[in-house]
XYZ file of C-alpha atoms in Angstrom:
572
model
C -59.391 -28.674 -26.068
C -57.144 -26.172 -24.269
C -54.106 -24.716 -26.093
C -51.373 -23.043 -24.157
C -49.724 -20.655 -26.636
C -46.689 -18.555 -25.777
C -46.230 -15.067 -27.322
C -45.898 -15.015 -31.088
C -46.785 -18.653 -31.485
C -49.687 -17.915 -33.768
C -52.881 -18.064 -31.644
C -54.992 -16.317 -34.278
C -53.634 -18.601 -37.008
C -54.335 -21.679 -34.880
C -57.889 -20.629 -34.256
C -58.465 -19.777 -37.874
C -57.064 -23.115 -39.015
C -59.282 -25.024 -36.561
C -62.394 -23.185 -37.621
C -61.534 -23.483 -41.376
C -61.103 -27.257 -40.845
C -64.560 -27.566 -39.295
C -66.236 -25.676 -42.191
C -64.274 -26.979 -45.220
C -63.460 -30.561 -44.077
C -66.266 -31.465 -41.685
C -69.058 -29.451 -43.391
C -70.007 -27.701 -40.075
C -72.473 -24.877 -40.567
C -70.488 -21.615 -40.096
C -73.528 -20.049 -38.254
C -73.118 -22.586 -35.472
C -69.569 -21.409 -34.714
C -68.902 -18.687 -32.052
C -65.467 -17.168 -31.522
C -65.099 -14.837 -28.519
C -62.214 -12.444 -28.072
C -61.360 -9.393 -25.912
C -60.857 -6.585 -28.526
C -62.703 -5.522 -31.675
C -59.371 -5.647 -33.503
C -58.852 -9.345 -32.643
C -62.505 -10.166 -33.543
C -62.217 -8.314 -36.835
C -58.935 -9.987 -37.712
C -60.332 -13.434 -36.918
C -63.544 -12.632 -39.002
C -61.466 -11.538 -41.952
C -59.337 -14.592 -42.043
C -62.245 -16.999 -41.705
C -64.331 -15.210 -44.295
C -62.686 -16.913 -47.300
C -63.634 -20.402 -45.924
C -67.275 -19.582 -45.547
C -69.712 -20.231 -48.488
C -71.649 -17.113 -49.536
C -74.890 -19.025 -49.102
C -74.228 -19.742 -45.442
C -74.468 -17.634 -42.350
C -71.069 -16.329 -41.255
C -69.078 -17.405 -38.211
C -69.789 -15.006 -35.284
C -66.485 -13.481 -34.153
C -67.105 -10.997 -31.458
C -65.860 -9.629 -28.086
C -67.626 -10.858 -24.926
C -69.316 -7.466 -24.523
C -70.644 -7.200 -28.152
C -71.807 -10.851 -27.964
C -73.816 -10.085 -24.841
C -75.259 -6.952 -26.379
C -76.385 -9.034 -29.380
C -78.153 -11.493 -27.116
C -79.810 -8.753 -25.058
C -81.083 -7.046 -28.143
C -82.270 -10.204 -29.734
C -83.965 -11.843 -26.717
C -84.889 -8.899 -24.470
C -85.419 -6.006 -26.881
C -82.550 -4.136 -25.257
C -82.371 -0.513 -26.613
C -80.442 1.408 -23.964
C -77.496 3.585 -24.943
C -74.058 2.317 -23.744
C -72.475 5.186 -21.843
C -68.795 6.193 -22.376
C -66.500 6.910 -19.484
C -67.240 10.662 -19.305
C -70.975 10.211 -18.992
C -70.542 7.268 -16.537
C -68.371 9.464 -14.267
C -70.930 12.284 -14.590
C -73.753 9.977 -13.406
C -71.607 8.639 -10.500
C -70.874 12.235 -9.347
C -74.623 12.955 -9.479
C -75.233 9.800 -7.417
C -72.579 10.865 -4.951
C -73.385 14.591 -4.698
C -72.573 17.379 -7.157
C -69.541 18.600 -5.146
C -67.691 15.306 -5.327
C -64.277 15.524 -7.111
C -63.776 13.654 -10.355
C -60.917 11.520 -8.674
C -63.289 10.221 -6.025
C -65.970 9.468 -8.661
C -63.376 7.414 -10.620
C -62.580 5.420 -7.556
C -66.291 4.622 -7.090
C -66.494 3.843 -10.791
C -63.755 1.234 -10.412
C -65.571 -0.317 -7.365
C -68.886 -0.572 -9.232
C -67.119 -2.121 -12.244
C -65.432 -4.658 -9.953
C -68.796 -5.532 -8.404
C -70.376 -6.062 -11.793
C -67.551 -8.117 -13.032
C -68.245 -10.366 -10.048
C -72.001 -10.379 -10.801
C -72.826 -8.437 -7.646
C -75.827 -6.016 -7.635
C -76.442 -3.323 -4.990
C -78.563 -5.855 -3.034
C -75.667 -8.329 -2.762
C -72.989 -8.641 -0.149
C -69.796 -7.335 -1.756
C -67.659 -7.113 1.270
C -65.498 -9.932 -0.100
C -64.745 -7.815 -3.229
C -64.241 -4.541 -1.466
C -61.770 -5.283 1.258
C -59.556 -2.152 1.480
C -61.393 -0.396 4.296
C -63.832 1.511 2.094
C -67.223 2.575 3.561
C -69.232 -0.385 2.312
C -72.643 0.928 3.543
C -72.256 4.320 1.829
C -70.905 2.733 -1.329
C -74.060 0.545 -1.407
C -76.227 3.726 -1.475
C -74.145 5.245 -4.251
C -74.250 2.060 -6.281
C -78.006 1.874 -5.930
C -78.444 5.578 -6.860
C -76.207 5.167 -9.850
C -78.197 2.180 -11.134
C -81.457 4.150 -10.685
C -79.984 7.072 -12.702
C -78.967 4.656 -15.472
C -82.477 3.241 -15.569
C -84.093 6.710 -15.695
C -81.848 7.791 -18.589
C -82.283 4.416 -20.348
C -78.553 3.919 -20.439
C -76.201 1.024 -19.485
C -72.496 0.851 -18.838
C -69.836 -1.458 -20.298
C -69.988 -3.954 -17.469
C -73.706 -4.111 -17.465
C -73.719 -6.058 -20.681
C -72.207 -9.337 -19.407
C -74.053 -9.029 -15.983
C -77.403 -8.618 -17.744
C -76.686 -11.458 -20.184
C -75.702 -13.847 -17.355
C -78.864 -12.913 -15.472
C -80.957 -13.499 -18.602
C -79.363 -16.958 -19.364
C -79.493 -18.036 -15.713
C -83.158 -17.165 -15.206
C -84.571 -18.154 -18.621
C -84.054 -21.825 -19.440
C -85.683 -21.436 -22.840
C -83.286 -18.757 -24.018
C -80.360 -20.567 -22.530
C -81.276 -23.736 -24.518
C -81.702 -21.783 -27.750
C -78.268 -20.167 -27.375
C -76.555 -23.455 -26.631
C -78.099 -25.189 -29.604
C -77.344 -22.216 -31.791
C -73.649 -22.154 -31.086
C -72.532 -25.740 -30.844
C -68.888 -24.894 -31.511
C -67.305 -22.274 -29.134
C -63.823 -20.931 -29.395
C -62.275 -18.478 -26.869
C -59.163 -16.526 -27.363
C -56.974 -15.164 -24.500
C -58.680 -17.515 -22.024
C -56.306 -16.412 -19.319
C -57.984 -13.050 -19.166
C -61.399 -14.220 -18.116
C -62.974 -12.624 -15.062
C -65.751 -14.238 -12.972
C -68.671 -12.877 -15.024
C -67.075 -13.962 -18.305
C -66.322 -17.388 -16.853
C -69.990 -17.773 -15.721
C -71.193 -16.669 -19.173
C -68.969 -19.317 -20.724
C -70.201 -22.029 -18.445
C -73.786 -21.172 -19.235
C -73.463 -21.455 -23.005
C -71.047 -24.260 -23.411
C -72.837 -27.276 -22.033
C -72.336 -30.333 -24.225
C -70.762 -28.187 -26.944
C -67.408 -28.466 -28.791
C -65.035 -26.168 -27.048
C -61.533 -24.864 -27.818
C -59.842 -22.251 -25.666
C -56.419 -20.727 -26.147
C -54.237 -18.498 -24.110
C -51.047 -18.068 -22.047
C -51.091 -17.713 -18.174
C -47.804 -15.720 -18.468
C -49.768 -13.035 -20.356
C -52.547 -12.591 -17.776
C -52.389 -8.788 -17.195
C -55.913 -7.570 -16.478
C -56.339 -8.188 -12.690
C -57.580 -4.620 -12.253
C -60.745 -5.485 -14.195
C -61.310 -8.742 -12.303
C -59.454 -11.160 -14.580
C -57.896 -14.241 -13.006
C -55.684 -16.781 -14.661
C -57.044 -19.423 -12.305
C -59.878 -20.025 -14.787
C -57.280 -21.059 -17.362
C -55.694 -23.467 -14.794
C -59.021 -25.035 -13.836
C -60.137 -25.765 -17.388
C -58.874 -29.308 -17.083
C -60.843 -29.717 -13.907
C -63.971 -28.256 -15.510
C -63.606 -30.558 -18.527
C -61.868 -33.703 -17.341
C -60.225 -35.726 -20.181
C -59.856 -32.659 -22.425
C -56.995 -32.489 -24.876
C -54.132 -30.141 -24.064
C -51.751 -28.689 -26.695
C -48.687 -26.501 -25.999
C -47.331 -24.189 -28.710
C -43.654 -23.263 -28.262
C -42.471 -22.114 -31.652
C -42.380 -18.306 -31.922
C -42.792 -16.759 -35.355
C -42.356 -13.116 -34.263
C -39.264 -12.315 -32.191
C -35.457 -12.927 -32.349
C -34.135 -15.610 -30.015
C -32.330 -12.947 -28.025
C -35.590 -11.166 -27.186
C -37.122 -14.529 -26.277
C -34.223 -15.547 -24.155
C -34.255 -12.248 -22.188
C -38.005 -12.278 -21.687
C -37.938 -15.858 -20.559
C -35.157 -15.163 -18.015
C -37.260 -12.224 -16.593
C -40.589 -14.128 -16.388
C -38.773 -17.227 -14.902
C -38.000 -15.197 -11.817
C -41.701 -15.190 -10.964
C -42.452 -16.320 -7.432
C -45.494 -18.242 -8.662
C -45.060 -21.956 -8.373
C -45.886 -23.101 -11.892
C -44.098 -24.565 -14.811
C -42.799 -22.200 -17.492
C -42.578 -23.199 -21.165
C -39.790 -21.658 -23.150
C -40.609 -20.533 -26.617
C -38.054 -20.691 -29.428
C -37.502 -18.879 -32.763
C -35.891 -19.615 -36.104
C -35.285 -15.912 -36.733
C -31.677 -15.121 -37.530
C -30.908 -11.968 -35.564
C -27.897 -11.442 -33.309
C -28.994 -7.950 -32.267
C -28.643 -7.486 -28.476
C -31.348 -6.085 -26.320
C -30.460 -2.372 -25.696
C -30.753 -0.763 -22.323
C -30.486 2.985 -22.420
C -30.015 5.248 -19.432
C -31.062 8.943 -19.823
C -30.905 11.988 -17.516
C -34.670 12.889 -17.492
C -37.920 11.843 -19.074
C -37.378 14.639 -21.633
C -33.974 13.240 -22.513
C -35.446 9.867 -22.745
C -37.951 11.097 -25.428
C -35.102 12.802 -27.279
C -32.904 9.674 -27.184
C -35.654 7.474 -28.509
C -36.319 9.996 -31.299
C -32.673 9.883 -32.283
C -32.721 6.125 -32.526
C -35.878 6.316 -34.692
C -34.063 8.796 -36.920
C -31.084 6.425 -37.374
C -33.211 3.346 -38.015
C -35.581 5.142 -40.482
C -32.433 6.043 -42.509
C -31.412 9.602 -41.685
C -34.565 11.772 -41.658
C -34.330 15.367 -40.268
C -35.375 14.393 -36.748
C -32.653 15.567 -34.393
C -29.988 15.474 -37.151
C -26.922 15.756 -35.012
C -24.875 12.918 -36.442
C -25.726 13.134 -40.114
C -23.793 10.608 -42.231
C -22.838 8.450 -39.261
C -24.295 4.952 -39.294
C -23.851 1.958 -37.144
C -22.788 -1.163 -39.053
C -24.989 -3.294 -36.815
C -28.039 -1.333 -37.978
C -28.088 -1.663 -41.768
C -31.829 -2.418 -42.091
C -33.942 0.627 -42.681
C -37.320 0.894 -41.129
C -40.356 3.143 -41.697
C -42.251 5.023 -39.027
C -45.043 2.416 -38.855
C -42.432 -0.133 -37.604
C -41.988 1.644 -34.266
C -43.906 1.445 -31.064
C -43.186 3.226 -27.872
C -44.709 1.574 -24.769
C -45.121 3.087 -21.291
C -46.790 2.114 -18.058
C -49.029 5.176 -17.592
C -50.779 7.508 -19.981
C -49.120 10.471 -18.299
C -45.751 9.257 -19.584
C -47.042 9.394 -23.180
C -47.552 13.189 -23.033
C -43.834 13.751 -23.026
C -43.519 11.866 -26.327
C -46.500 13.621 -27.769
C -45.093 17.043 -27.005
C -41.736 16.097 -28.422
C -43.001 14.514 -31.617
C -45.414 17.367 -32.308
C -42.619 19.850 -31.820
C -40.302 18.006 -34.097
C -42.886 16.980 -36.826
C -42.699 13.164 -36.303
C -45.814 11.426 -37.512
C -47.421 9.463 -34.634
C -50.685 8.040 -33.342
C -51.733 7.331 -29.814
C -53.872 4.383 -28.659
C -56.108 6.500 -26.407
C -59.838 6.696 -27.311
C -60.517 9.298 -24.647
C -57.978 11.661 -26.133
C -59.614 11.117 -29.516
C -63.272 11.564 -28.474
C -62.782 14.327 -25.814
C -61.543 16.851 -28.346
C -63.614 20.019 -28.540
C -66.194 19.732 -31.280
C -66.047 15.926 -31.275
C -67.207 15.651 -27.690
C -70.199 17.847 -28.419
C -71.034 15.983 -31.647
C -71.187 12.678 -29.771
C -73.357 14.209 -26.990
C -75.834 15.639 -29.645
C -76.016 12.106 -31.175
C -76.600 10.518 -27.760
C -79.319 12.959 -26.854
C -81.133 12.434 -30.190
C -81.145 8.667 -29.707
C -82.337 8.889 -26.102
C -85.153 11.336 -27.007
C -86.063 9.586 -30.337
C -86.554 12.971 -31.707
C -84.961 12.812 -35.203
C -85.441 15.729 -37.680
C -87.573 14.621 -40.618
C -84.748 15.076 -42.990
C -82.579 12.489 -41.029
C -85.152 9.712 -40.508
C -84.048 7.751 -43.600
C -80.367 8.768 -43.515
C -77.308 6.650 -42.885
C -75.072 7.478 -39.815
C -72.426 9.377 -41.814
C -74.994 11.766 -43.200
C -76.395 12.365 -39.638
C -73.005 13.315 -38.364
C -72.284 15.660 -41.198
C -75.754 17.252 -40.774
C -75.311 17.743 -37.004
C -71.826 19.362 -37.466
C -73.351 21.903 -39.863
C -76.584 22.576 -37.964
C -75.070 22.920 -34.507
C -72.258 25.133 -35.745
C -69.585 22.616 -34.838
C -67.849 23.015 -38.214
C -66.496 26.349 -36.826
C -64.749 24.489 -33.991
C -63.579 21.460 -36.063
C -62.459 23.154 -39.303
C -58.975 24.486 -39.098
C -58.208 22.491 -35.963
C -55.932 19.684 -37.175
C -56.632 17.198 -34.367
C -60.349 17.863 -34.494
C -60.441 17.349 -38.258
C -58.610 14.093 -38.023
C -60.821 12.930 -35.194
C -63.873 13.779 -37.254
C -62.581 11.804 -40.169
C -62.026 8.879 -37.775
C -65.613 9.146 -36.627
C -66.914 9.189 -40.198
C -64.890 6.083 -41.048
C -66.431 4.225 -38.109
C -69.893 5.516 -38.911
C -69.810 3.895 -42.373
C -69.942 0.480 -40.629
C -73.282 1.218 -38.939
C -76.633 2.209 -40.519
C -78.217 2.700 -37.121
C -77.053 5.720 -34.971
C -77.547 3.850 -31.726
C -75.418 0.978 -32.954
C -72.677 3.501 -33.851
C -72.771 4.989 -30.418
C -72.596 1.600 -28.808
C -69.642 0.696 -30.942
C -67.840 3.890 -29.734
C -68.515 2.939 -26.166
C -67.361 -0.660 -26.669
C -64.207 0.353 -28.590
C -61.001 0.046 -26.610
C -57.796 2.194 -26.895
C -56.246 -0.266 -29.386
C -59.228 0.072 -31.696
C -58.361 3.707 -32.403
C -54.989 2.727 -34.036
C -54.604 2.469 -37.759
C -52.200 -0.133 -39.105
C -51.762 0.999 -42.717
C -50.317 4.441 -41.968
C -46.714 5.640 -41.629
C -46.776 6.736 -38.008
C -44.996 5.817 -34.762
C -47.417 4.170 -32.389
C -47.567 5.377 -28.755
C -49.462 3.331 -26.167
C -49.591 1.831 -22.730
C -48.172 -1.564 -22.007
C -51.744 -2.884 -21.540
C -52.884 -1.529 -24.934
C -49.985 -3.305 -26.679
C -51.304 -6.710 -25.850
C -51.864 -8.736 -29.066
C -49.841 -6.354 -31.206
C -46.380 -6.691 -32.733
C -43.850 -4.242 -34.159
C -40.367 -4.604 -35.659
C -38.849 -2.077 -33.213
C -40.219 -1.572 -29.690
C -39.143 0.883 -27.016
C -40.297 0.220 -23.468
C -39.901 3.643 -21.719
C -39.736 4.338 -17.946
C -38.221 1.004 -16.909
C -37.780 2.403 -13.377
C -38.844 1.302 -9.859
C -42.262 2.814 -9.269
C -43.280 2.619 -12.895
C -42.196 -0.896 -13.920
C -43.243 -2.449 -11.662
C -45.891 0.188 -10.926
C -46.477 1.503 -7.418
C -49.335 4.063 -7.050
C -47.710 5.665 -4.071
C -44.169 5.127 -5.335
C -43.457 2.373 -2.836
C -46.061 -0.302 -2.532
C -46.816 -2.636 -5.502
C -50.331 -3.972 -5.632
C -49.499 -7.181 -7.613
C -45.855 -7.707 -8.295
C -46.440 -10.928 -10.306
C -49.004 -9.316 -12.660
C -46.452 -6.391 -13.168
C -43.853 -8.951 -14.133
C -46.285 -10.576 -16.608
C -47.150 -7.113 -18.009
C -43.401 -6.407 -18.618
C -43.121 -9.831 -20.315
C -46.030 -8.874 -22.642
C -44.259 -5.619 -23.422
C -40.890 -7.241 -24.250
C -42.418 -9.864 -26.493
C -44.155 -7.266 -28.838
C -40.771 -6.728 -30.412
C -39.762 -8.560 -33.561
C -36.206 -7.360 -34.377
C -35.152 -4.731 -31.888
C -36.011 -4.213 -28.197
C -34.851 -1.117 -26.283
C -35.509 -0.629 -22.590
C -35.048 3.035 -21.451
C -35.091 4.697 -18.047
C -34.461 8.157 -16.578
C -32.159 8.968 -13.584
C -34.620 11.775 -12.717
C -38.379 12.104 -13.496
C -40.925 14.718 -12.713
C -43.603 13.162 -10.471
C -46.550 15.436 -9.657
C -44.366 18.528 -10.199
C -41.342 17.217 -8.216
C -38.146 16.125 -9.782
C -37.296 12.764 -8.157
C -34.306 10.476 -8.419
C -35.127 7.106 -10.123
C -33.629 3.665 -10.101
C -33.544 1.147 -12.918
C -36.292 -1.526 -12.706
C -35.124 -4.624 -10.899
C -36.834 -6.574 -13.700
C -33.949 -5.635 -15.907
C -31.470 -7.164 -13.431
C -33.067 -10.573 -14.013
C -31.650 -10.549 -17.644
C -28.149 -11.836 -18.203
C -25.675 -9.113 -19.165
C -24.441 -11.140 -22.221
C -27.795 -10.522 -23.888
C -27.804 -6.786 -23.392
C -25.912 -3.738 -24.595
C -25.912 -0.851 -22.047
C -25.787 2.782 -23.269
C -25.865 6.163 -21.472
C -27.351 8.959 -23.393
C -26.074 12.532 -23.267
C -28.421 14.752 -25.409
C -27.767 18.381 -26.288
C -30.419 19.907 -28.581
C -29.809 22.452 -31.168
C -32.452 25.152 -31.570
C -34.506 24.474 -34.655
C -37.721 25.602 -36.365
C -40.875 23.918 -35.308
C -41.925 21.388 -37.922
C -45.596 20.623 -38.708
C -47.016 17.493 -37.188
C -48.264 15.532 -40.099
C -51.186 13.684 -38.550
C -52.203 12.491 -35.104
C -54.688 9.751 -35.679
């Protein structure tokens, strides 16, 4: 069965109901059910919802990301014990493979190329000229790729993309293991099927033969082309499984009809020759989509802050119009109801600086920013070195992971760095909360490496959420601001002129717009600082695809009064 489900139509609920029906009505063994997703958050949510349908005497349903599922298989059938490297160590190894004087930017480009090869199941011995087609020195890249793999082997580490590559190799070459896995998971569910890349597609084909299969997704939300994803696999499902049942979900339970109409008008302008299915909502909300023009990116952050102030109900943030309210905005919101989305992480820094200055509680979906903080970075490195060497102090050999972390902080003098540093203290608390889920230190480190930006967000705290458009996938908020709706950002052009994939950029904007439940505000700046230069900007042409009758245009003039710096409540 293939289910095409538009935004907000209840994909998780549909999967849960289907799985619950198998367990409670058809008496299917929960342990024979595998549900694959793309984020730990989605896997955890699915697992939590299914849990109540599973008898305590039975094995649980396995809800996992593709990468964590592959890690489980490799550990179980191949005794895999390597440490999964994070981005910083991966870049460090690539620089070593290229030569010590190589700049970090060049190493990151090679990192992307290696990842692309692994997503396409290409080793250093394979011909990857079809994958790398932009004039790069293929022969030299081959040597670097080989050297990098050698270094990984010497250090007993593996990277994120190795997991699926290695699992596919294992299942392809070992018929016995392949047969065991197929029999073990006779019911397979895949969420966000439109986001599969070649490696994931091949993995799926290897484990699903003669099994019961349900996939769900939306081609209009395919946004991960940069990591090899291709919605063509969604389209060819009916070819791969002729006679399969197809279901289309069109009722949205999230957004107002205005938001749905505006987003549908924008996505319908796609040049791709495929049928679009309009989703509808019963939500009674006549609020128009707001488009706000500001002078600069700084003014943009201020304008969004003022709107948050008004909607929260008159807190002290930029209190310039105290006592004045808009009759159209009677509903009050809390900080947790707001999300600010942007195309690049660089844009987020303006909001971080502004909110820290004004004392607005916020959190960022950025795991690198969390784990690269001084004191935290060193702690993770100490843990990694201890696991690689196997040299655990006697007093830690029977301890849980939380105790190990606290011991290392004290022993290595990191408490002097962490204590009194607000961000480091909060990051350490976050690490401790994650550590409580893992008794084994290596499992804890692997979880950190497999975590994505979204996994660092907390959803039970009163903070405004800041994140990229990509990180917002699968989330929803009552009020959403999409910042930087300008040519060169949305759609994104690395050099400011040439857009790599216009249609994917359109789908990404569609995903951003459909995160909003009640209020959607699109903002842009007339001038923006790009690499130190103040450049004139133009409103994104995506906005022009939306009928004027659905929108309310505002121009923001902001003058700030000097005020005392307020204390930022919490960051994470």
